[in-house]
Amino acid sequence: MPKIAIHVEFRPHPGSHAAFDALIREHARLTQAEEPGCERFEVLQPLNADGSKDESRIMLVEVYADRAAVKAHTQNPRMPKVREAYTPLIAERILTMCEM
């Protein structure tokens, strides 16, 4: 079975970057601790051309062992609370799922 990679780009509302960043990094940490099928969960901070943080975006790269691991992730009891917490902080969420 192929591994599944998920790339998510979030666009936090102006002034919400720090709160969203803290929330999503804790979510990444807990996901890796709780879900054996999650092989990687990286939070990426894009940079501007001058090397400063692009606070208009935060990206995630997640790797799961298989589709069953992705399903387990989506059914994690924490997920509704995480989504509820971050929804008011973001303007946009773009998710792409890929086979590896």
Short mmCIF file of N, CA, C and O in Angstrom, two decimals:
data_model
loop_
_atom_site.label_atom_id
_atom_site.label_comp_id
_atom_site.label_asym_id
_atom_site.label_seq_id
_atom_site.Cartn_x
_atom_site.Cartn_y
_atom_site.Cartn_z
N MET A 1 0.84 -1.19 0.00
CA MET A 1 0.00 0.00 0.00
C MET A 1 0.88 1.25 0.00
O MET A 1 1.85 1.32 0.75
N PRO A 2 0.52 2.22 -0.81
CA PRO A 2 1.33 3.46 -0.82
C PRO A 2 1.09 4.30 0.44
O PRO A 2 0.01 4.30 1.02
N LYS A 3 2.14 4.99 0.81
CA LYS A 3 2.01 5.98 1.88
C LYS A 3 1.19 7.15 1.34
O LYS A 3 1.12 7.37 0.13
N ILE A 4 0.62 7.92 2.26
CA ILE A 4 -0.17 9.09 1.87
C ILE A 4 0.50 10.32 2.47
O ILE A 4 0.81 10.36 3.66
N ALA A 5 0.71 11.31 1.63
CA ALA A 5 1.24 12.60 2.08
C ALA A 5 0.13 13.64 1.97
O ALA A 5 -0.66 13.61 1.02
N ILE A 6 0.08 14.51 2.95
CA ILE A 6 -0.89 15.59 2.94
C ILE A 6 -0.12 16.90 3.06
O ILE A 6 0.72 17.05 3.95
N HIS A 7 -0.43 17.82 2.16
CA HIS A 7 0.13 19.17 2.21
C HIS A 7 -1.03 20.12 2.46
O HIS A 7 -2.05 20.05 1.77
N VAL A 8 -0.90 20.94 3.48
CA VAL A 8 -1.95 21.91 3.79
C VAL A 8 -1.32 23.29 3.86
O VAL A 8 -0.28 23.48 4.49
N GLU A 9 -1.94 24.25 3.19
CA GLU A 9 -1.51 25.65 3.31
C GLU A 9 -2.63 26.41 3.99
O GLU A 9 -3.78 26.36 3.55
N PHE A 10 -2.28 27.06 5.07
CA PHE A 10 -3.21 27.91 5.81
C PHE A 10 -2.83 29.36 5.59
O PHE A 10 -1.64 29.69 5.51
N ARG A 11 -3.82 30.21 5.55
CA ARG A 11 -3.62 31.65 5.49
C ARG A 11 -4.28 32.26 6.72
O ARG A 11 -5.50 32.47 6.74
N PRO A 12 -3.48 32.51 7.76
CA PRO A 12 -4.05 33.12 8.97
C PRO A 12 -4.53 34.54 8.71
O PRO A 12 -3.98 35.26 7.87
N HIS A 13 -5.57 34.93 9.44
CA HIS A 13 -6.01 36.32 9.39
C HIS A 13 -4.88 37.21 9.92
O HIS A 13 -4.10 36.78 10.79
N PRO A 14 -4.78 38.46 9.45
CA PRO A 14 -3.79 39.38 10.00
C PRO A 14 -3.93 39.46 11.53
O PRO A 14 -5.04 39.54 12.05
N GLY A 15 -2.81 39.35 12.20
CA GLY A 15 -2.79 39.41 13.65
C GLY A 15 -3.03 38.07 14.33
O GLY A 15 -2.95 37.98 15.55
N SER A 16 -3.32 37.02 13.55
CA SER A 16 -3.61 35.70 14.12
C SER A 16 -2.47 34.69 13.96
O SER A 16 -2.59 33.55 14.39
N HIS A 17 -1.38 35.11 13.33
CA HIS A 17 -0.30 34.17 13.02
C HIS A 17 0.24 33.48 14.26
O HIS A 17 0.35 32.26 14.30
N ALA A 18 0.58 34.21 15.31
CA ALA A 18 1.19 33.62 16.51
C ALA A 18 0.25 32.62 17.17
O ALA A 18 0.67 31.51 17.55
N ALA A 19 -1.01 32.96 17.30
CA ALA A 19 -1.97 32.06 17.93
C ALA A 19 -2.17 30.80 17.09
O ALA A 19 -2.19 29.68 17.62
N PHE A 20 -2.29 30.97 15.78
CA PHE A 20 -2.47 29.82 14.92
C PHE A 20 -1.23 28.94 14.93
O PHE A 20 -1.32 27.71 15.02
N ASP A 21 -0.06 29.55 14.86
CA ASP A 21 1.20 28.81 14.85
C ASP A 21 1.32 27.95 16.12
O ASP A 21 1.65 26.77 16.04
N ALA A 22 1.05 28.51 17.27
CA ALA A 22 1.13 27.76 18.53
C ALA A 22 0.13 26.60 18.52
O ALA A 22 0.48 25.47 18.91
N LEU A 23 -1.08 26.86 18.08
CA LEU A 23 -2.12 25.83 18.06
C LEU A 23 -1.75 24.69 17.12
O LEU A 23 -1.84 23.51 17.49
N ILE A 24 -1.28 25.00 15.92
CA ILE A 24 -1.02 23.96 14.93
C ILE A 24 0.24 23.17 15.29
O ILE A 24 0.33 21.97 15.02
N ARG A 25 1.22 23.81 15.93
CA ARG A 25 2.42 23.07 16.36
C ARG A 25 2.08 22.09 17.49
O ARG A 25 2.61 20.97 17.53
N GLU A 26 1.20 22.46 18.38
CA GLU A 26 0.76 21.54 19.43
C GLU A 26 -0.04 20.39 18.82
O GLU A 26 0.11 19.23 19.22
N HIS A 27 -0.87 20.69 17.84
CA HIS A 27 -1.63 19.66 17.14
C HIS A 27 -0.66 18.67 16.46
O HIS A 27 -0.85 17.45 16.55
N ALA A 28 0.37 19.17 15.82
CA ALA A 28 1.35 18.30 15.18
C ALA A 28 2.04 17.41 16.21
O ALA A 28 2.20 16.20 16.00
N ARG A 29 2.43 17.98 17.32
CA ARG A 29 3.12 17.21 18.38
C ARG A 29 2.21 16.10 18.91
O ARG A 29 2.63 14.94 19.01
N LEU A 30 0.97 16.43 19.21
CA LEU A 30 0.04 15.45 19.74
C LEU A 30 -0.31 14.37 18.72
O LEU A 30 -0.46 13.19 19.07
N THR A 31 -0.44 14.76 17.46
CA THR A 31 -0.74 13.78 16.42
C THR A 31 0.37 12.74 16.35
O THR A 31 0.11 11.53 16.32
N GLN A 32 1.62 13.19 16.35
CA GLN A 32 2.73 12.24 16.28
C GLN A 32 2.79 11.37 17.53
O GLN A 32 3.14 10.20 17.45
N ALA A 33 2.43 11.91 18.68
CA ALA A 33 2.46 11.14 19.92
C ALA A 33 1.32 10.12 20.00
O ALA A 33 1.50 9.03 20.54
N GLU A 34 0.16 10.46 19.46
CA GLU A 34 -1.04 9.64 19.62
C GLU A 34 -1.31 8.67 18.48
O GLU A 34 -2.02 7.68 18.68
N GLU A 35 -0.79 8.95 17.29
CA GLU A 35 -1.18 8.18 16.12
C GLU A 35 0.02 7.44 15.53
O GLU A 35 0.86 8.04 14.86
N PRO A 36 0.10 6.12 15.75
CA PRO A 36 1.25 5.37 15.25
C PRO A 36 1.37 5.38 13.72
O PRO A 36 2.47 5.23 13.19
N GLY A 37 0.26 5.60 13.01
CA GLY A 37 0.31 5.64 11.55
C GLY A 37 0.80 6.95 10.97
O GLY A 37 1.04 7.07 9.77
N CYS A 38 0.99 7.96 11.84
CA CYS A 38 1.53 9.25 11.39
C CYS A 38 3.05 9.17 11.45
O CYS A 38 3.64 9.12 12.53
N GLU A 39 3.68 9.14 10.29
CA GLU A 39 5.14 9.02 10.23
C GLU A 39 5.85 10.36 10.31
O GLU A 39 6.99 10.43 10.77
N ARG A 40 5.21 11.41 9.84
CA ARG A 40 5.77 12.77 9.88
C ARG A 40 4.65 13.76 9.98
O ARG A 40 3.59 13.57 9.39
N PHE A 41 4.93 14.86 10.68
CA PHE A 41 3.98 15.96 10.73
C PHE A 41 4.81 17.21 10.96
O PHE A 41 5.19 17.51 12.08
N GLU A 42 5.12 17.88 9.89
CA GLU A 42 6.01 19.05 9.93
C GLU A 42 5.21 20.32 9.73
O GLU A 42 4.33 20.38 8.87
N VAL A 43 5.52 21.33 10.52
CA VAL A 43 4.95 22.66 10.36
C VAL A 43 6.02 23.51 9.69
O VAL A 43 7.14 23.63 10.21
N LEU A 44 5.70 24.07 8.54
CA LEU A 44 6.65 24.86 7.76
C LEU A 44 6.26 26.34 7.80
O LEU A 44 5.09 26.68 7.59
N GLN A 45 7.24 27.18 8.03
CA GLN A 45 7.02 28.63 8.02
C GLN A 45 7.66 29.21 6.77
O GLN A 45 8.89 29.31 6.69
N PRO A 46 6.86 29.60 5.76
CA PRO A 46 7.43 30.23 4.58
C PRO A 46 8.17 31.52 4.93
O PRO A 46 7.84 32.19 5.91
N LEU A 47 9.16 31.83 4.11
CA LEU A 47 9.96 33.04 4.29
C LEU A 47 9.75 33.98 3.11
O LEU A 47 9.52 33.55 1.98
N ASN A 48 9.89 35.26 3.38
CA ASN A 48 9.89 36.27 2.33
C ASN A 48 11.25 36.30 1.67
O ASN A 48 12.21 35.70 2.17
N ALA A 49 11.37 37.01 0.56
CA ALA A 49 12.63 37.09 -0.17
C ALA A 49 13.76 37.63 0.70
O ALA A 49 14.93 37.26 0.51
N ASP A 50 13.44 38.47 1.68
CA ASP A 50 14.48 39.03 2.55
C ASP A 50 14.81 38.13 3.75
O ASP A 50 15.60 38.49 4.60
N GLY A 51 14.19 36.95 3.81
CA GLY A 51 14.46 36.01 4.88
C GLY A 51 13.56 36.15 6.10
O GLY A 51 13.63 35.35 7.02
N SER A 52 12.70 37.16 6.11
CA SER A 52 11.76 37.35 7.23
C SER A 52 10.59 36.37 7.07
O SER A 52 10.33 35.86 5.98
N LYS A 53 9.90 36.11 8.17
CA LYS A 53 8.73 35.22 8.13
C LYS A 53 7.62 35.82 7.28
O LYS A 53 7.31 37.00 7.41
N ASP A 54 7.03 34.98 6.43
CA ASP A 54 5.82 35.37 5.69
C ASP A 54 4.65 34.99 6.58
O ASP A 54 4.18 33.85 6.55
N GLU A 55 4.20 35.90 7.41
CA GLU A 55 3.16 35.60 8.38
C GLU A 55 1.77 35.48 7.76
O GLU A 55 0.79 35.27 8.46
N SER A 56 1.70 35.56 6.43
CA SER A 56 0.41 35.36 5.76
C SER A 56 0.16 33.88 5.46
O SER A 56 -0.91 33.53 5.00
N ARG A 57 1.17 33.01 5.74
CA ARG A 57 1.03 31.59 5.41
C ARG A 57 1.73 30.71 6.44
O ARG A 57 2.74 31.09 7.00
N ILE A 58 1.18 29.53 6.64
CA ILE A 58 1.81 28.43 7.37
C ILE A 58 1.43 27.17 6.61
O ILE A 58 0.29 27.02 6.18
N MET A 59 2.39 26.27 6.45
CA MET A 59 2.14 25.03 5.70
C MET A 59 2.40 23.82 6.58
O MET A 59 3.23 23.87 7.48
N LEU A 60 1.70 22.74 6.28
CA LEU A 60 1.93 21.46 6.94
C LEU A 60 2.31 20.43 5.89
O LEU A 60 1.79 20.46 4.77
N VAL A 61 3.19 19.52 6.27
CA VAL A 61 3.49 18.33 5.48
C VAL A 61 3.34 17.15 6.43
O VAL A 61 4.04 17.07 7.44
N GLU A 62 2.39 16.29 6.11
CA GLU A 62 2.10 15.12 6.93
C GLU A 62 2.31 13.87 6.08
O GLU A 62 1.96 13.87 4.91
N VAL A 63 2.86 12.82 6.68
CA VAL A 63 3.03 11.54 5.99
C VAL A 63 2.41 10.46 6.86
O VAL A 63 2.74 10.35 8.05
N TYR A 64 1.54 9.67 6.25
CA TYR A 64 0.84 8.59 6.93
C TYR A 64 1.19 7.26 6.27
O TYR A 64 1.43 7.19 5.06
N ALA A 65 1.20 6.20 7.06
CA ALA A 65 1.60 4.87 6.59
C ALA A 65 0.72 4.37 5.44
O ALA A 65 1.20 3.70 4.53
N ASP A 66 -0.58 4.73 5.49
CA ASP A 66 -1.52 4.26 4.48
C ASP A 66 -2.84 5.02 4.65
O ASP A 66 -2.96 5.89 5.51
N ARG A 67 -3.81 4.67 3.84
CA ARG A 67 -5.12 5.34 3.91
C ARG A 67 -5.82 5.10 5.24
O ARG A 67 -6.53 5.97 5.73
N ALA A 68 -5.62 3.94 5.83
CA ALA A 68 -6.22 3.65 7.13
C ALA A 68 -5.68 4.60 8.20
O ALA A 68 -6.42 5.04 9.08
N ALA A 69 -4.40 4.93 8.11
CA ALA A 69 -3.80 5.87 9.07
C ALA A 69 -4.38 7.27 8.88
O ALA A 69 -4.58 7.99 9.86
N VAL A 70 -4.65 7.66 7.65
CA VAL A 70 -5.28 8.96 7.39
C VAL A 70 -6.70 8.96 7.98
O VAL A 70 -7.11 9.93 8.63
N LYS A 71 -7.42 7.87 7.78
CA LYS A 71 -8.77 7.76 8.34
C LYS A 71 -8.73 7.86 9.86
O LYS A 71 -9.54 8.56 10.46
N ALA A 72 -7.77 7.18 10.47
CA ALA A 72 -7.62 7.25 11.93
C ALA A 72 -7.35 8.69 12.37
O ALA A 72 -7.87 9.15 13.39
N HIS A 73 -6.55 9.40 11.59
CA HIS A 73 -6.25 10.80 11.91
C HIS A 73 -7.51 11.66 11.85
O HIS A 73 -7.78 12.45 12.75
N THR A 74 -8.29 11.47 10.80
CA THR A 74 -9.50 12.29 10.67
C THR A 74 -10.53 11.96 11.74
O THR A 74 -11.37 12.79 12.06
N GLN A 75 -10.44 10.77 12.32
CA GLN A 75 -11.37 10.36 13.35
C GLN A 75 -10.83 10.54 14.77
O GLN A 75 -11.49 10.17 15.74
N ASN A 76 -9.64 11.13 14.88
CA ASN A 76 -9.07 11.39 16.21
C ASN A 76 -10.06 12.29 16.97
O ASN A 76 -10.51 13.30 16.44
N PRO A 77 -10.41 11.94 18.20
CA PRO A 77 -11.39 12.73 18.96
C PRO A 77 -10.98 14.20 19.16
O PRO A 77 -11.83 15.04 19.42
N ARG A 78 -9.70 14.50 19.01
CA ARG A 78 -9.23 15.88 19.15
C ARG A 78 -9.57 16.75 17.96
O ARG A 78 -9.60 17.98 18.06
N MET A 79 -9.78 16.13 16.78
CA MET A 79 -9.92 16.91 15.54
C MET A 79 -11.03 17.96 15.57
O MET A 79 -10.77 19.10 15.17
N PRO A 80 -12.22 17.65 16.03
CA PRO A 80 -13.25 18.71 16.05
C PRO A 80 -12.85 19.91 16.91
O PRO A 80 -13.11 21.06 16.54
N LYS A 81 -12.19 19.66 18.02
CA LYS A 81 -11.75 20.75 18.90
C LYS A 81 -10.66 21.59 18.24
O LYS A 81 -10.66 22.81 18.35
N VAL A 82 -9.75 20.91 17.55
CA VAL A 82 -8.67 21.63 16.85
C VAL A 82 -9.26 22.52 15.75
O VAL A 82 -8.93 23.70 15.64
N ARG A 83 -10.16 21.95 14.95
CA ARG A 83 -10.78 22.73 13.87
C ARG A 83 -11.58 23.91 14.43
O ARG A 83 -11.54 25.00 13.88
N GLU A 84 -12.31 23.66 15.50
CA GLU A 84 -13.09 24.73 16.12
C GLU A 84 -12.17 25.85 16.62
O GLU A 84 -12.50 27.03 16.50
N ALA A 85 -11.01 25.48 17.16
CA ALA A 85 -10.08 26.47 17.68
C ALA A 85 -9.41 27.27 16.56
O ALA A 85 -9.20 28.48 16.69
N TYR A 86 -9.07 26.60 15.44
CA TYR A 86 -8.34 27.35 14.41
C TYR A 86 -9.22 28.05 13.40
O TYR A 86 -8.78 29.01 12.75
N THR A 87 -10.46 27.63 13.22
CA THR A 87 -11.32 28.23 12.20
C THR A 87 -11.42 29.75 12.29
O THR A 87 -11.28 30.43 11.27
N PRO A 88 -11.61 30.34 13.46
CA PRO A 88 -11.68 31.81 13.49
C PRO A 88 -10.34 32.50 13.25
O PRO A 88 -10.30 33.70 13.02
N LEU A 89 -9.25 31.73 13.25
CA LEU A 89 -7.92 32.31 13.07
C LEU A 89 -7.47 32.35 11.62
O LEU A 89 -6.49 33.01 11.30
N ILE A 90 -8.18 31.63 10.74
CA ILE A 90 -7.71 31.52 9.36
C ILE A 90 -8.71 32.08 8.35
O ILE A 90 -9.91 32.05 8.55
N ALA A 91 -8.14 32.56 7.24
CA ALA A 91 -8.95 33.04 6.13
C ALA A 91 -9.13 31.95 5.08
O ALA A 91 -10.13 31.95 4.36
N GLU A 92 -8.15 31.02 5.01
CA GLU A 92 -8.20 30.01 3.96
C GLU A 92 -7.40 28.78 4.38
O GLU A 92 -6.41 28.88 5.11
N ARG A 93 -7.86 27.62 3.88
CA ARG A 93 -7.17 26.34 4.09
C ARG A 93 -7.22 25.59 2.78
O ARG A 93 -8.30 25.34 2.24
N ILE A 94 -6.06 25.22 2.25
CA ILE A 94 -5.98 24.47 1.00
C ILE A 94 -5.28 23.15 1.30
O ILE A 94 -4.11 23.16 1.71
N LEU A 95 -5.98 22.04 1.13
CA LEU A 95 -5.44 20.72 1.44
C LEU A 95 -5.25 19.92 0.17
O LEU A 95 -6.16 19.88 -0.68
N THR A 96 -4.08 19.28 0.04
CA THR A 96 -3.80 18.40 -1.10
C THR A 96 -3.34 17.06 -0.54
O THR A 96 -2.39 17.02 0.25
N MET A 97 -4.00 15.99 -0.95
CA MET A 97 -3.62 14.65 -0.53
C MET A 97 -2.94 13.94 -1.71
O MET A 97 -3.42 14.04 -2.84
N CYS A 98 -1.84 13.23 -1.43
CA CYS A 98 -1.05 12.61 -2.48
C CYS A 98 -0.64 11.20 -2.09
O CYS A 98 -0.38 10.93 -0.91
N GLU A 99 -0.53 10.31 -3.07
CA GLU A 99 0.11 9.02 -2.85
C GLU A 99 1.61 9.21 -3.00
O GLU A 99 2.07 9.99 -3.83
N MET A 100 2.35 8.44 -2.22
CA MET A 100 3.82 8.51 -2.34
C MET A 100 4.33 7.22 -3.00
O MET A 100 3.72 6.19 -2.88
#
